[in-house]
N, CA and C of each residue as an Amber inpcrd file, in Angstrom:
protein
   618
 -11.7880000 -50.5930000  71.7170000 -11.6720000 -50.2890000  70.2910000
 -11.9610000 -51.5390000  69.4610000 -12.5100000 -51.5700000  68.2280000
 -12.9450000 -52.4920000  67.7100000 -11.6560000 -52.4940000  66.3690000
 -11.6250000 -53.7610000  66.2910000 -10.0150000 -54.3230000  65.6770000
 -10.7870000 -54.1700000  64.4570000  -9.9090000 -53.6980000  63.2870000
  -9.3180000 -53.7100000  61.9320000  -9.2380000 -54.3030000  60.7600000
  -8.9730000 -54.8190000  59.9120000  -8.2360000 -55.9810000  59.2160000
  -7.8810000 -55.2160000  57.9280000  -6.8620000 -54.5590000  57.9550000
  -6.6240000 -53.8640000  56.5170000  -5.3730000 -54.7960000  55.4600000
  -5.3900000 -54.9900000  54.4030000  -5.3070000 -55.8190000  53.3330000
  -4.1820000 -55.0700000  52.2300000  -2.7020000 -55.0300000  52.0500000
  -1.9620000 -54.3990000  51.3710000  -1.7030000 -55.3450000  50.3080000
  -2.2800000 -55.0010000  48.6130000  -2.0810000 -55.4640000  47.6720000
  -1.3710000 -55.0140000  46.2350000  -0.7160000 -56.3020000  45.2000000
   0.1580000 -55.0690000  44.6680000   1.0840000 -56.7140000  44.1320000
   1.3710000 -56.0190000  43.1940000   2.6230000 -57.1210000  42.4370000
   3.6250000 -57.3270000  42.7010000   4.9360000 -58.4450000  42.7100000
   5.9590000 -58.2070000  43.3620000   6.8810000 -56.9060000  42.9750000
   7.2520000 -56.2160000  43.8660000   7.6290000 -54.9400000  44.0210000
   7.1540000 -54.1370000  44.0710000   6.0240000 -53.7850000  44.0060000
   5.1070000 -53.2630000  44.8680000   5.2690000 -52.5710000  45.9550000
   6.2160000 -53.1100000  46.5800000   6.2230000 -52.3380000  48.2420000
   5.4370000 -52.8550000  49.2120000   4.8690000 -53.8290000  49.5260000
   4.1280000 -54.2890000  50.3530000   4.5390000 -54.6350000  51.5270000
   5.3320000 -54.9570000  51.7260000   6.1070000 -55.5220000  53.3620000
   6.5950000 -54.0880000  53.7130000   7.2680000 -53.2670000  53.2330000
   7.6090000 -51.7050000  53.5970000   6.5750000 -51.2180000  54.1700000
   5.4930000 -51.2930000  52.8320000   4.4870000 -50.0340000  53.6100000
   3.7900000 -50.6980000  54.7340000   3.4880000 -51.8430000  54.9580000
   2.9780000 -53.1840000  55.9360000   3.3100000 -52.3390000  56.9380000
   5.0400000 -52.4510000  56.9630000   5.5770000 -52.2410000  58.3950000
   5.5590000 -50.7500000  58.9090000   5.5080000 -50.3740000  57.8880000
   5.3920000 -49.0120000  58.1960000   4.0910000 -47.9500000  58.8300000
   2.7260000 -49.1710000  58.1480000   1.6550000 -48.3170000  58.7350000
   1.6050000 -48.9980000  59.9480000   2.1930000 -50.2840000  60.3990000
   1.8220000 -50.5050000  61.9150000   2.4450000 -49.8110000  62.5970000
   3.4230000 -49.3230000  62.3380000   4.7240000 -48.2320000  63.1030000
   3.9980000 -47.5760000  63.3990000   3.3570000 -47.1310000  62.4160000
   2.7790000 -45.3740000  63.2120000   0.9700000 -45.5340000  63.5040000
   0.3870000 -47.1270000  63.3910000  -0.5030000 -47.3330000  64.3370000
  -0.6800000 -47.1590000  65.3660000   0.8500000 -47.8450000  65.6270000
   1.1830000 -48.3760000  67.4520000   1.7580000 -47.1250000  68.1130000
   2.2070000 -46.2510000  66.9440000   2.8120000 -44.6030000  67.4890000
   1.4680000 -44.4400000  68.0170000   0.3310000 -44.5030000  67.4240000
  -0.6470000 -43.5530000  67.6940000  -1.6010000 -44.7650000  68.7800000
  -0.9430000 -45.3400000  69.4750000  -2.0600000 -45.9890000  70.3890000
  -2.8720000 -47.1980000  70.4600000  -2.6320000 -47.3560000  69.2660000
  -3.0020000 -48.7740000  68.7840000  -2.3440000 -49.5940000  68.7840000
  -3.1670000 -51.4700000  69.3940000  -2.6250000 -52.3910000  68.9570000
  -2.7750000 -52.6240000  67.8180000  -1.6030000 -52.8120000  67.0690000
  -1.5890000 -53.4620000  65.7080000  -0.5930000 -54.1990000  65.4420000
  -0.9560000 -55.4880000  64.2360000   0.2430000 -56.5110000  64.0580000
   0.0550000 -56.9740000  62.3040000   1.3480000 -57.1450000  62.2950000
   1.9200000 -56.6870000  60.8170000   1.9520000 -58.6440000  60.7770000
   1.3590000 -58.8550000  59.2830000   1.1100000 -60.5360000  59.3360000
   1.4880000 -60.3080000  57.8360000   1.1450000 -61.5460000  57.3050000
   1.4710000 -62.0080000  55.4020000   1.0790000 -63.3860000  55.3610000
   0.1610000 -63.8680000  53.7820000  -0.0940000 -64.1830000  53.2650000
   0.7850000 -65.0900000  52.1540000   1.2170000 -65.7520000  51.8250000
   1.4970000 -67.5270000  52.7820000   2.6120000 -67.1820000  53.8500000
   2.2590000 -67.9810000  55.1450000   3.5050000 -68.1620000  55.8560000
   2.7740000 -67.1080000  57.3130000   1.5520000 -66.7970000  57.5500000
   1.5320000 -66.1080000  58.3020000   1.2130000 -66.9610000  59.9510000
   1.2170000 -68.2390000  59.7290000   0.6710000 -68.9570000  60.8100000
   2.1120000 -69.9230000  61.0660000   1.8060000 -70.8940000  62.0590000
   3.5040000 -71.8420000  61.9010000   2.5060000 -72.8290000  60.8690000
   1.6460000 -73.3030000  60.8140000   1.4440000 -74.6210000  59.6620000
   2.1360000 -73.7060000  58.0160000   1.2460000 -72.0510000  58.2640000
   1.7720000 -71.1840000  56.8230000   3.0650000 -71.2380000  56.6090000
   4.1530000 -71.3120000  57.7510000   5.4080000 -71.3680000  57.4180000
   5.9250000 -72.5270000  56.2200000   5.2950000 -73.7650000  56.3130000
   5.4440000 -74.8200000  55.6740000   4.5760000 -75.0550000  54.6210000
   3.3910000 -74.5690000  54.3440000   2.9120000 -74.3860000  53.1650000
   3.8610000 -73.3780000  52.1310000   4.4150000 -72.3330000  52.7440000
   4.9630000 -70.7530000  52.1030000   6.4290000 -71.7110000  51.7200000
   7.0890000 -72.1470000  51.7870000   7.7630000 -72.9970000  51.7540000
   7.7290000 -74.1930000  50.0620000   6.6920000 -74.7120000  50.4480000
   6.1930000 -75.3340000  49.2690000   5.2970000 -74.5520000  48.2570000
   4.9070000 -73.3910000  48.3150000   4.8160000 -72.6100000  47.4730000
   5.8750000 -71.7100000  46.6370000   6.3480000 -71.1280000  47.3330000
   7.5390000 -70.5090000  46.5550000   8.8820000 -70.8430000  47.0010000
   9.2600000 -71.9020000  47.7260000  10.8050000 -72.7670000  47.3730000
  10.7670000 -74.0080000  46.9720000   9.6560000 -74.1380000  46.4860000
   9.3840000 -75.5690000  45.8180000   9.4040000 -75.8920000  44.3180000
   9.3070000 -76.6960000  43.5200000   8.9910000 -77.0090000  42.1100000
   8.2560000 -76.4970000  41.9610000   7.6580000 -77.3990000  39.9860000
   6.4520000 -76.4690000  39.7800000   5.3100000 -77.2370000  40.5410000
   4.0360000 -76.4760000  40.3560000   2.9330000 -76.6410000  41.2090000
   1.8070000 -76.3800000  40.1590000   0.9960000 -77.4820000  40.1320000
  -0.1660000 -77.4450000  39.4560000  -1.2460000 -75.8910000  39.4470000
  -1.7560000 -75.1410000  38.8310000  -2.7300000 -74.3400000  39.3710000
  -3.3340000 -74.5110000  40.4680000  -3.9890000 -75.6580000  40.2260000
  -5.4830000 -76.0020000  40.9900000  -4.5570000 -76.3580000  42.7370000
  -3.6380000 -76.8670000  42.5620000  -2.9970000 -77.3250000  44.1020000
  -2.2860000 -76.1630000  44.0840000  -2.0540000 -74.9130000  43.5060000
  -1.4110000 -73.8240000  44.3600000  -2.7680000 -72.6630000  44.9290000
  -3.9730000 -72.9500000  44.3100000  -5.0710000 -72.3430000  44.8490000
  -5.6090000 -72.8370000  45.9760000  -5.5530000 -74.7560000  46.3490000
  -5.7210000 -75.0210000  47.2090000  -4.9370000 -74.6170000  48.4520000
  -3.4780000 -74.9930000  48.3850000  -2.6130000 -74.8690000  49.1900000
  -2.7420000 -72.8650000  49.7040000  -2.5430000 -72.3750000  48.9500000
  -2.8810000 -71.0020000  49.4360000  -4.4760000 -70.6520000  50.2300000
  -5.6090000 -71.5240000  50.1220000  -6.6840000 -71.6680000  51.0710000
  -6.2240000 -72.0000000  52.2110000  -5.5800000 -72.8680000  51.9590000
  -5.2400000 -73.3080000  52.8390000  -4.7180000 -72.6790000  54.1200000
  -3.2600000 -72.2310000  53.5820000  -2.6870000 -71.1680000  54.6670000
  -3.4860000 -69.8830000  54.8810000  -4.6200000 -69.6100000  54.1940000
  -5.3580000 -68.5150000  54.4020000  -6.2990000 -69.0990000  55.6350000
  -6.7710000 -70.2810000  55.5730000  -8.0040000 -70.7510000  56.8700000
  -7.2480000 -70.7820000  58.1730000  -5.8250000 -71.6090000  57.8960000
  -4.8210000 -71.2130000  59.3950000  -4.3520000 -69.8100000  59.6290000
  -3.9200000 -69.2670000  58.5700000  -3.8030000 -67.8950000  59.5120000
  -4.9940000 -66.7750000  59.9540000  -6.3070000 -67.4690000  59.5550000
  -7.2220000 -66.4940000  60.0500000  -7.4030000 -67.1420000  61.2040000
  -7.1640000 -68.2330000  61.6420000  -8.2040000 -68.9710000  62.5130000
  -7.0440000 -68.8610000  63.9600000  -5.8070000 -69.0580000  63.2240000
  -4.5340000 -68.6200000  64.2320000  -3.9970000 -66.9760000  64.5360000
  -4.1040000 -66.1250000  63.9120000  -3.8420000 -64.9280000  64.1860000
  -4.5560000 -64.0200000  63.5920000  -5.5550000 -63.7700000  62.6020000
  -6.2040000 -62.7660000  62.2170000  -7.0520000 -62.6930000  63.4960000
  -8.3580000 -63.8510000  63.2610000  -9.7000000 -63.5080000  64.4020000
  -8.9410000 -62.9230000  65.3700000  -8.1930000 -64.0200000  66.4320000
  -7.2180000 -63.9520000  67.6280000  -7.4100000 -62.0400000  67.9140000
  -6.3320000 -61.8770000  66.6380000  -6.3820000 -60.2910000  66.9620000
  -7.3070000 -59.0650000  66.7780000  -8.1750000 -59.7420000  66.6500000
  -9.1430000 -58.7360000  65.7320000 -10.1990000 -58.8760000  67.1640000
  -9.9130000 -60.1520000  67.8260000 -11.3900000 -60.0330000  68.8920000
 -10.8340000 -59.5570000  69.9260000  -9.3010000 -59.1430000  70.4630000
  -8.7420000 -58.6010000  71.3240000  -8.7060000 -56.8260000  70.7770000
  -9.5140000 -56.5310000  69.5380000  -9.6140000 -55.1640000  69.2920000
  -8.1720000 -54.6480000  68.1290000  -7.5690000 -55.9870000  68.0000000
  -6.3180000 -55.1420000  67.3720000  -6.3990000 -54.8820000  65.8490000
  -5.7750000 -54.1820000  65.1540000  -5.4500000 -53.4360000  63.7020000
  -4.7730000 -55.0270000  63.3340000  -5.0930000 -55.6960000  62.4370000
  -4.5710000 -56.7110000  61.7960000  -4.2470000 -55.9000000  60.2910000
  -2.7680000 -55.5790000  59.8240000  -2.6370000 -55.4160000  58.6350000
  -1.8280000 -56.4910000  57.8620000  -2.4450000 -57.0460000  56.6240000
  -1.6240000 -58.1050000  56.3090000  -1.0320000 -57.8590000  54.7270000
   0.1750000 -58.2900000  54.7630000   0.4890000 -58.2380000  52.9750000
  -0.0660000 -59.5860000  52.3940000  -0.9960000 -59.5550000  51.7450000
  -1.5200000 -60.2960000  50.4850000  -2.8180000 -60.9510000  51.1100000
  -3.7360000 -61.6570000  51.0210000  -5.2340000 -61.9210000  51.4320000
  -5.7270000 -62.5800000  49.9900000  -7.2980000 -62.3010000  50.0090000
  -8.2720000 -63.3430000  49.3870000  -7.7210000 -62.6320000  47.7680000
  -7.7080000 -61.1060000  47.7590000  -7.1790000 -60.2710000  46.3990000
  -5.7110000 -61.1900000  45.7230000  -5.3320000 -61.4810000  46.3210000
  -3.9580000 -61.9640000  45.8860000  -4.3330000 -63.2000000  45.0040000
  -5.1190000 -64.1590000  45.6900000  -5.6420000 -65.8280000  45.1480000
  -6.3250000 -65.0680000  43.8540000  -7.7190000 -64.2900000  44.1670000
  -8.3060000 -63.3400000  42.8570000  -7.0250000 -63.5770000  41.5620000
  -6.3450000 -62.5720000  41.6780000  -5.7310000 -62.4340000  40.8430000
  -4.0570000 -63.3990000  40.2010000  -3.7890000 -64.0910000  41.3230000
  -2.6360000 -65.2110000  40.8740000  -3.3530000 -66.2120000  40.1500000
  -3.9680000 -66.5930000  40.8190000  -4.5970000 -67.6970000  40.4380000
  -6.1310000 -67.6200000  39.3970000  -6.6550000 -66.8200000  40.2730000
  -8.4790000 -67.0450000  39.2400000  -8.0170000 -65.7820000  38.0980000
  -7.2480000 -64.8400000  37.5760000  -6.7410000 -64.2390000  36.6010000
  -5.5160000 -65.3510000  35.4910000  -4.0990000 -64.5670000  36.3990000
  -3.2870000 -65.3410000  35.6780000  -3.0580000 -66.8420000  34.9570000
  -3.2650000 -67.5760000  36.5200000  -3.6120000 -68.7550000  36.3310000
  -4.6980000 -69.6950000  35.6780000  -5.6180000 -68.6350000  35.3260000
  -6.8880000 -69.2680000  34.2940000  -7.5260000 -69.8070000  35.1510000
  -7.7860000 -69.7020000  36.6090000  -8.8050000 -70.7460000  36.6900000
 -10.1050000 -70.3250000  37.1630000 -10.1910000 -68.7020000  36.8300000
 -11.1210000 -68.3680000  37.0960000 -11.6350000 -67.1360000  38.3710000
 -11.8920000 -66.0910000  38.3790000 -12.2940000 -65.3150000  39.5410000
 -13.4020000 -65.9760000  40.3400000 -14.3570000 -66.3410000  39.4040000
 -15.6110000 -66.7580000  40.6880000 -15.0130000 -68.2260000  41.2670000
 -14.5590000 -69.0820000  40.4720000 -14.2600000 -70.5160000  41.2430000
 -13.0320000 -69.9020000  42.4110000 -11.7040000 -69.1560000  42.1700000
 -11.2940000 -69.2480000  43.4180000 -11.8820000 -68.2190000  44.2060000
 -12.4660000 -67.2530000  44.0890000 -13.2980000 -66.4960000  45.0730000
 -14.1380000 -67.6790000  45.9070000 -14.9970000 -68.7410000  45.2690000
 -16.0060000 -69.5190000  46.0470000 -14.8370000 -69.8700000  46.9850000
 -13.5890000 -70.5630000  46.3130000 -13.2790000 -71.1460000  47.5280000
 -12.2900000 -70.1770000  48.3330000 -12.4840000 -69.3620000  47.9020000
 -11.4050000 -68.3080000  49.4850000 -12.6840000 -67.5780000  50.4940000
 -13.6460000 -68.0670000  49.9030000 -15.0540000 -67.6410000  50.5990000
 -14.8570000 -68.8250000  52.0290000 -14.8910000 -69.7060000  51.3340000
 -14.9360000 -71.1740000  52.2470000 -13.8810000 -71.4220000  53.0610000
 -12.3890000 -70.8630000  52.6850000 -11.3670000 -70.3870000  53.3870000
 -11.3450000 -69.1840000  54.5700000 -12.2870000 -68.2950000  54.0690000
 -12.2970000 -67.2530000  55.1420000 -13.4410000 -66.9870000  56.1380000
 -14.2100000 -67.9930000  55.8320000 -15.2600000 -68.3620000  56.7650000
 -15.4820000 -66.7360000  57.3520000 -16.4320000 -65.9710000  56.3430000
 -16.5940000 -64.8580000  56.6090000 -15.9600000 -63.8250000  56.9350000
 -14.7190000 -64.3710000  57.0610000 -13.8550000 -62.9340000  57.4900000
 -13.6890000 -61.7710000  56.2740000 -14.2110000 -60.4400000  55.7940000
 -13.6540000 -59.8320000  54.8860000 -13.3410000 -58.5020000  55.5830000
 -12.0690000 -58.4620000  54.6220000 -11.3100000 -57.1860000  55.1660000
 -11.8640000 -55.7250000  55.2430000 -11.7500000 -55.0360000  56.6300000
 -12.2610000 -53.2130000  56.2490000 -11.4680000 -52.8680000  54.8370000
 -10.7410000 -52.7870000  54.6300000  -9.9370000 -52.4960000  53.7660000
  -8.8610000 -52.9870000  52.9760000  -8.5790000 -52.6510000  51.4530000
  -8.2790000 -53.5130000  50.5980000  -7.0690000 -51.9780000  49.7330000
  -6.1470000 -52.3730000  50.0270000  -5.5110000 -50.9860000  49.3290000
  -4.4980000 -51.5260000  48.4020000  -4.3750000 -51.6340000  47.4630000
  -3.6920000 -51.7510000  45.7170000  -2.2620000 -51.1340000  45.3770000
  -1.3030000 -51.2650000  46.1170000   0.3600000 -50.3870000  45.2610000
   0.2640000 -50.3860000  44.0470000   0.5890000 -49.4910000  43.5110000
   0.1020000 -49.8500000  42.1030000   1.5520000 -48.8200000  41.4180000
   2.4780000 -50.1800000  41.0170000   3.6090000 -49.2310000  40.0400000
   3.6170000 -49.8110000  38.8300000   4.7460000 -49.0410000  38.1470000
   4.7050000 -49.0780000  36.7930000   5.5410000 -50.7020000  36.5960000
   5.7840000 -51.0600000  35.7700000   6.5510000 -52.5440000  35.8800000
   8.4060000 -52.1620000  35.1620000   8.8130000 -50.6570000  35.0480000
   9.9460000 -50.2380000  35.4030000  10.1570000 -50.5710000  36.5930000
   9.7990000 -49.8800000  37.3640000   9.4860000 -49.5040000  39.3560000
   9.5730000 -50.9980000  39.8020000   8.7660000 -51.8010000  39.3950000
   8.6080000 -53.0700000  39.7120000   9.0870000 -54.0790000  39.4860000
  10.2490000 -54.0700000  38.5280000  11.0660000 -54.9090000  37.6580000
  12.8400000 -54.5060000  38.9310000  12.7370000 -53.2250000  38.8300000
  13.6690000 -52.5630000  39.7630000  13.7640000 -52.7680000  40.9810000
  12.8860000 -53.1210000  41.9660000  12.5390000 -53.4400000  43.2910000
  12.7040000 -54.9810000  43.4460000  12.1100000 -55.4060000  42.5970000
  12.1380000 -57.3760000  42.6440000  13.2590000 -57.9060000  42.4480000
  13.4100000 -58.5940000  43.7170000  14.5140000 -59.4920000  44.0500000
  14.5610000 -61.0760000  42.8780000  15.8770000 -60.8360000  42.2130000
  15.5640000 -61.1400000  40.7510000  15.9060000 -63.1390000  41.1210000
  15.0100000 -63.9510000  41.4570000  15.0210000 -65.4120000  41.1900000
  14.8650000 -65.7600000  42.7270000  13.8910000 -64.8070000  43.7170000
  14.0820000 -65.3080000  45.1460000  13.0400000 -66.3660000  45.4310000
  12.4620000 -66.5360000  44.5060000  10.8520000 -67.4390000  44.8860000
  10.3440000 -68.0210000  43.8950000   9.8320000 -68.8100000  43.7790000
   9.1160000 -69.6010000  42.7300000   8.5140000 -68.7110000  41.6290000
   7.4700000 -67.5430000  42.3810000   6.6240000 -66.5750000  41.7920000
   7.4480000 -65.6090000  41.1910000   8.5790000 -65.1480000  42.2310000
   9.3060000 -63.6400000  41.3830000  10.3680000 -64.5750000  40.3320000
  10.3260000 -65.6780000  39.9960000  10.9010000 -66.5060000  39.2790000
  10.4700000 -66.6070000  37.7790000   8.9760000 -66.1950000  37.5700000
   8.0090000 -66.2780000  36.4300000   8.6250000 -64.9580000  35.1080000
   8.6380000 -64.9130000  34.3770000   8.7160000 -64.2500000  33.4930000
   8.1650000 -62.6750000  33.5610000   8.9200000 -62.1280000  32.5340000
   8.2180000 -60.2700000  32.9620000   7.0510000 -60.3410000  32.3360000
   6.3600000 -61.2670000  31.5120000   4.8760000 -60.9750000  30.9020000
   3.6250000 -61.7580000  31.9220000   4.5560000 -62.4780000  33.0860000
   3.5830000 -63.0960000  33.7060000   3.9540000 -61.8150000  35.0080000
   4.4930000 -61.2910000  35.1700000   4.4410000 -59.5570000  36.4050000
   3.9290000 -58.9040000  35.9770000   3.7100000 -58.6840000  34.3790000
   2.8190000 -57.6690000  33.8850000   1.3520000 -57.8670000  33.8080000
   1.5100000 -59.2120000  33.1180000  -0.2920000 -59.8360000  33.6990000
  -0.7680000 -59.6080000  34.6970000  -0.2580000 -59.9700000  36.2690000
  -0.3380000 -59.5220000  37.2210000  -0.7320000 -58.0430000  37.5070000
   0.0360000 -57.2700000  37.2610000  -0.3130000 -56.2480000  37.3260000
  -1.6410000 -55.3220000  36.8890000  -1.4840000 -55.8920000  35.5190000
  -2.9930000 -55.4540000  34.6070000  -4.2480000 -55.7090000  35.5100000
  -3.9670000 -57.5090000  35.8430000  -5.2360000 -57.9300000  36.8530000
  -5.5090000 -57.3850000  37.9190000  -4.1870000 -56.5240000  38.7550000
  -4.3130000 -55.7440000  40.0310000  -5.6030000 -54.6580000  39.4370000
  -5.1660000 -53.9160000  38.5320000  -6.0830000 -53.0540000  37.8600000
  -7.3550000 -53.0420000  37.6880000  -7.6310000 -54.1380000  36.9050000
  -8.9760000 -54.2810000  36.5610000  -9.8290000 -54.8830000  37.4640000
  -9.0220000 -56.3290000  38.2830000  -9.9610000 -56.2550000  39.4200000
 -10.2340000 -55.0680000  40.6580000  -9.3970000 -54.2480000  41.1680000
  -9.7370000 -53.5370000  41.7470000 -10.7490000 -52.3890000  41.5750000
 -10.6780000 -52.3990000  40.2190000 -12.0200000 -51.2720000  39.7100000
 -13.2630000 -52.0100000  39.9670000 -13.1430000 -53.2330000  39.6560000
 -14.4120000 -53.9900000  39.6870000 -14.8880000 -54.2270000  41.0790000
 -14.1240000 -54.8760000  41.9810000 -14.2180000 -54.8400000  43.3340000
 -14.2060000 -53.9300000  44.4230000 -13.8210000 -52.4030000  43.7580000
 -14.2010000 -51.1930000  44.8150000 -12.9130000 -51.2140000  45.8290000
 -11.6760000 -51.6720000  45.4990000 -10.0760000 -51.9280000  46.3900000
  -9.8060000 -50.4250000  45.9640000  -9.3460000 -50.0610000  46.9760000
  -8.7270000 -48.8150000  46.9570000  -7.4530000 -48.5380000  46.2290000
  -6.9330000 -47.9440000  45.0040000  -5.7240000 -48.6550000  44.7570000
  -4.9290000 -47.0670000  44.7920000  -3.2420000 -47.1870000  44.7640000
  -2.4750000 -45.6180000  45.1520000  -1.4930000 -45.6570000  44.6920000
  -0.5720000 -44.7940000  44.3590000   0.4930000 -44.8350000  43.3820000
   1.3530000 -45.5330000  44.4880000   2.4670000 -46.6030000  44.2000000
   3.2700000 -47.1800000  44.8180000   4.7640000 -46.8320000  44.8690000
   4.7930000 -45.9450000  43.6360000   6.2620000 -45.3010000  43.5250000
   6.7530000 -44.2280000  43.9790000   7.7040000 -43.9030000  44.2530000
   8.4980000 -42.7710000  44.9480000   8.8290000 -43.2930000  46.3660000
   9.6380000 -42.7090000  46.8340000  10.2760000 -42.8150000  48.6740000
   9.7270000 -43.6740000  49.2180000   9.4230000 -44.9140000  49.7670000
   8.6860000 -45.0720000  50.8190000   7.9520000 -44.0400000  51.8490000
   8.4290000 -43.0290000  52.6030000   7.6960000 -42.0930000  53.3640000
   6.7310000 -41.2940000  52.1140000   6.6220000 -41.3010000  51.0850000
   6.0840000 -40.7250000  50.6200000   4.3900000 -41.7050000  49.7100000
   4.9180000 -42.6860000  49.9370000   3.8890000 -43.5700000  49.3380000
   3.0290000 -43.9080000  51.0450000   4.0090000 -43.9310000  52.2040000
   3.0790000 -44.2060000  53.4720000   2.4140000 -43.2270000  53.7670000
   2.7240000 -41.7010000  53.3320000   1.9710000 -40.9630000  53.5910000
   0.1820000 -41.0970000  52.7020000   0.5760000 -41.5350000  51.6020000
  -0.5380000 -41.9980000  50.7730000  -1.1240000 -42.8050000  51.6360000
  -0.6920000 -43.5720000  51.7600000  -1.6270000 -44.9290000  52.4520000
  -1.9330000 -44.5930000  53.8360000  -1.5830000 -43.8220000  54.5840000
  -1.9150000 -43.1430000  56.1040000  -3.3860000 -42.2950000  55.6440000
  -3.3790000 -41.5610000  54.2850000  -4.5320000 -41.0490000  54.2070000
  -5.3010000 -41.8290000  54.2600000  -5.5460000 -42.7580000  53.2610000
  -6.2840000 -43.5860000  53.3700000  -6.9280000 -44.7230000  54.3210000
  -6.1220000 -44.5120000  54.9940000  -6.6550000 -45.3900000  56.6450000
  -6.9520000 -44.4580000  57.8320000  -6.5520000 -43.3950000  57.8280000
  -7.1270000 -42.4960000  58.8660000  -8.6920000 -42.0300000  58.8140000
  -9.4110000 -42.2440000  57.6040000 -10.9660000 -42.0750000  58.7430000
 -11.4800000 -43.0490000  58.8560000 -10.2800000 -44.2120000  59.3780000
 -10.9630000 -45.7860000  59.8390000 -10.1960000 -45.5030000  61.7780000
  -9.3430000 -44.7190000  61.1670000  -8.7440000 -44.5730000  63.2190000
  -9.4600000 -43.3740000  62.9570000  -9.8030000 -42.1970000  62.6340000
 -10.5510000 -41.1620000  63.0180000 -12.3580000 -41.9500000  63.5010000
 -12.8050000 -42.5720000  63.1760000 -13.8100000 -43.0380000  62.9350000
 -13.5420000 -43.7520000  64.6470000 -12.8240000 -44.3990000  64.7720000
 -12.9050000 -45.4690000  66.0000000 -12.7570000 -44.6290000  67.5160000
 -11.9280000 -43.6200000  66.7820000 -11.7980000 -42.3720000  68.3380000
 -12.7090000 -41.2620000  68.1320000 -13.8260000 -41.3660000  67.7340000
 -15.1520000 -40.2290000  67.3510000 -16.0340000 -40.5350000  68.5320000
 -16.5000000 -40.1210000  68.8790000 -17.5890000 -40.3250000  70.2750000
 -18.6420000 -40.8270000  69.5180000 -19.1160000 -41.5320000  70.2470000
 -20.3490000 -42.4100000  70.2940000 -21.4510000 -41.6050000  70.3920000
């Protein structure tokens, strides 16, 4: 079977680590290797970047775009490829969409400058799939763990910015995006649609 790389995106509260864990659950129900990763912190060097990103002071733009390349080149080079050339479903919460919009949106510094460099970070790797939680910033204000991180630390007009940018870049970029609110089983069922004619597709005869 030829490995995966699907991409769960979305503002804090969002739901992203839920539904993460949840579509590998019923990957691995259905036969598949798959492994549930995240975006900073997904490698051991990411542990210590993720660290100085969100339990740290403040942080310049330009050195939180670097530093997030950063942990993006180790965890592809340490566990994305790794799993992807052994055939496995790599699903990760947050990727190159996340830098897009923290940084080359909110942060002003631009979509194409940090795209060039998460280009140069991902040394070709781009994801089958790119899927968008997309709640209201009630939903999302309600879910967020209120002062746990540097980022969920920012103000409600800098979650709402965020959010807007989830929006508009994903229209522009062709990201699949799905309502994020209600039950968990009911938002994974959303997102199971949407990844099943990528496992229907892989168990189709040749």
């Amino acid at each position: 079977m030829t490995g995966r790389f699907v991409v769960l995106e979305g503002g804090d509260g969002s739901g992203k680590s839920t539904q993460r864990d949840l579509l590998v659950a019923w990957l691995q129900s259905s036969g598949i290797d798959a492994v549930a990763t995240l975006e900073p912190g997904g490698s051991e060097l990411g542990v210590s970047l993720r660290k100085l990103l969100l339990d740290g002071g403040a942080i310049a733009p330009r050195a939180e775009a670097l530093l997030m390349a950063a942990d993006r080149a180790q965890h592809i080079a340490d566990v994305i490829r790794p799993a992807l050339a052994r055939g496995a479903w790599v699903v990760s919460d947050r990727h190159v969409p996340s830098s897009l919009v923290y940084q080359g949106v909110v942060r002003d510094l631009g979509v194409d400058a940090v795209g060039a460099l998460s280009v140069f970070a991902a040394d070709g790797l781009v994801p089958d799939l790119v899927v968008v939680l997309d709640v209201d910033d009630a939903t999302a204000e309600e879910r967020r763990s209120p002062g746990s991180d540097r980022m969920e630390r920012e103000g409600d007009a800098f979650h709402e910015h965020v959010r807007r940018a989830y929006r508009t870049l994903a229209e522009a970029k062709g990201w699949t995006v799905i309502a994020g609110a209600g039950p968990p089983e009911a938002v994974a069922a959303r997102l199971r649609a949407v990844v099943e004619p990528f496992v229907n597709a892989e168990s189709a005869p040749s």
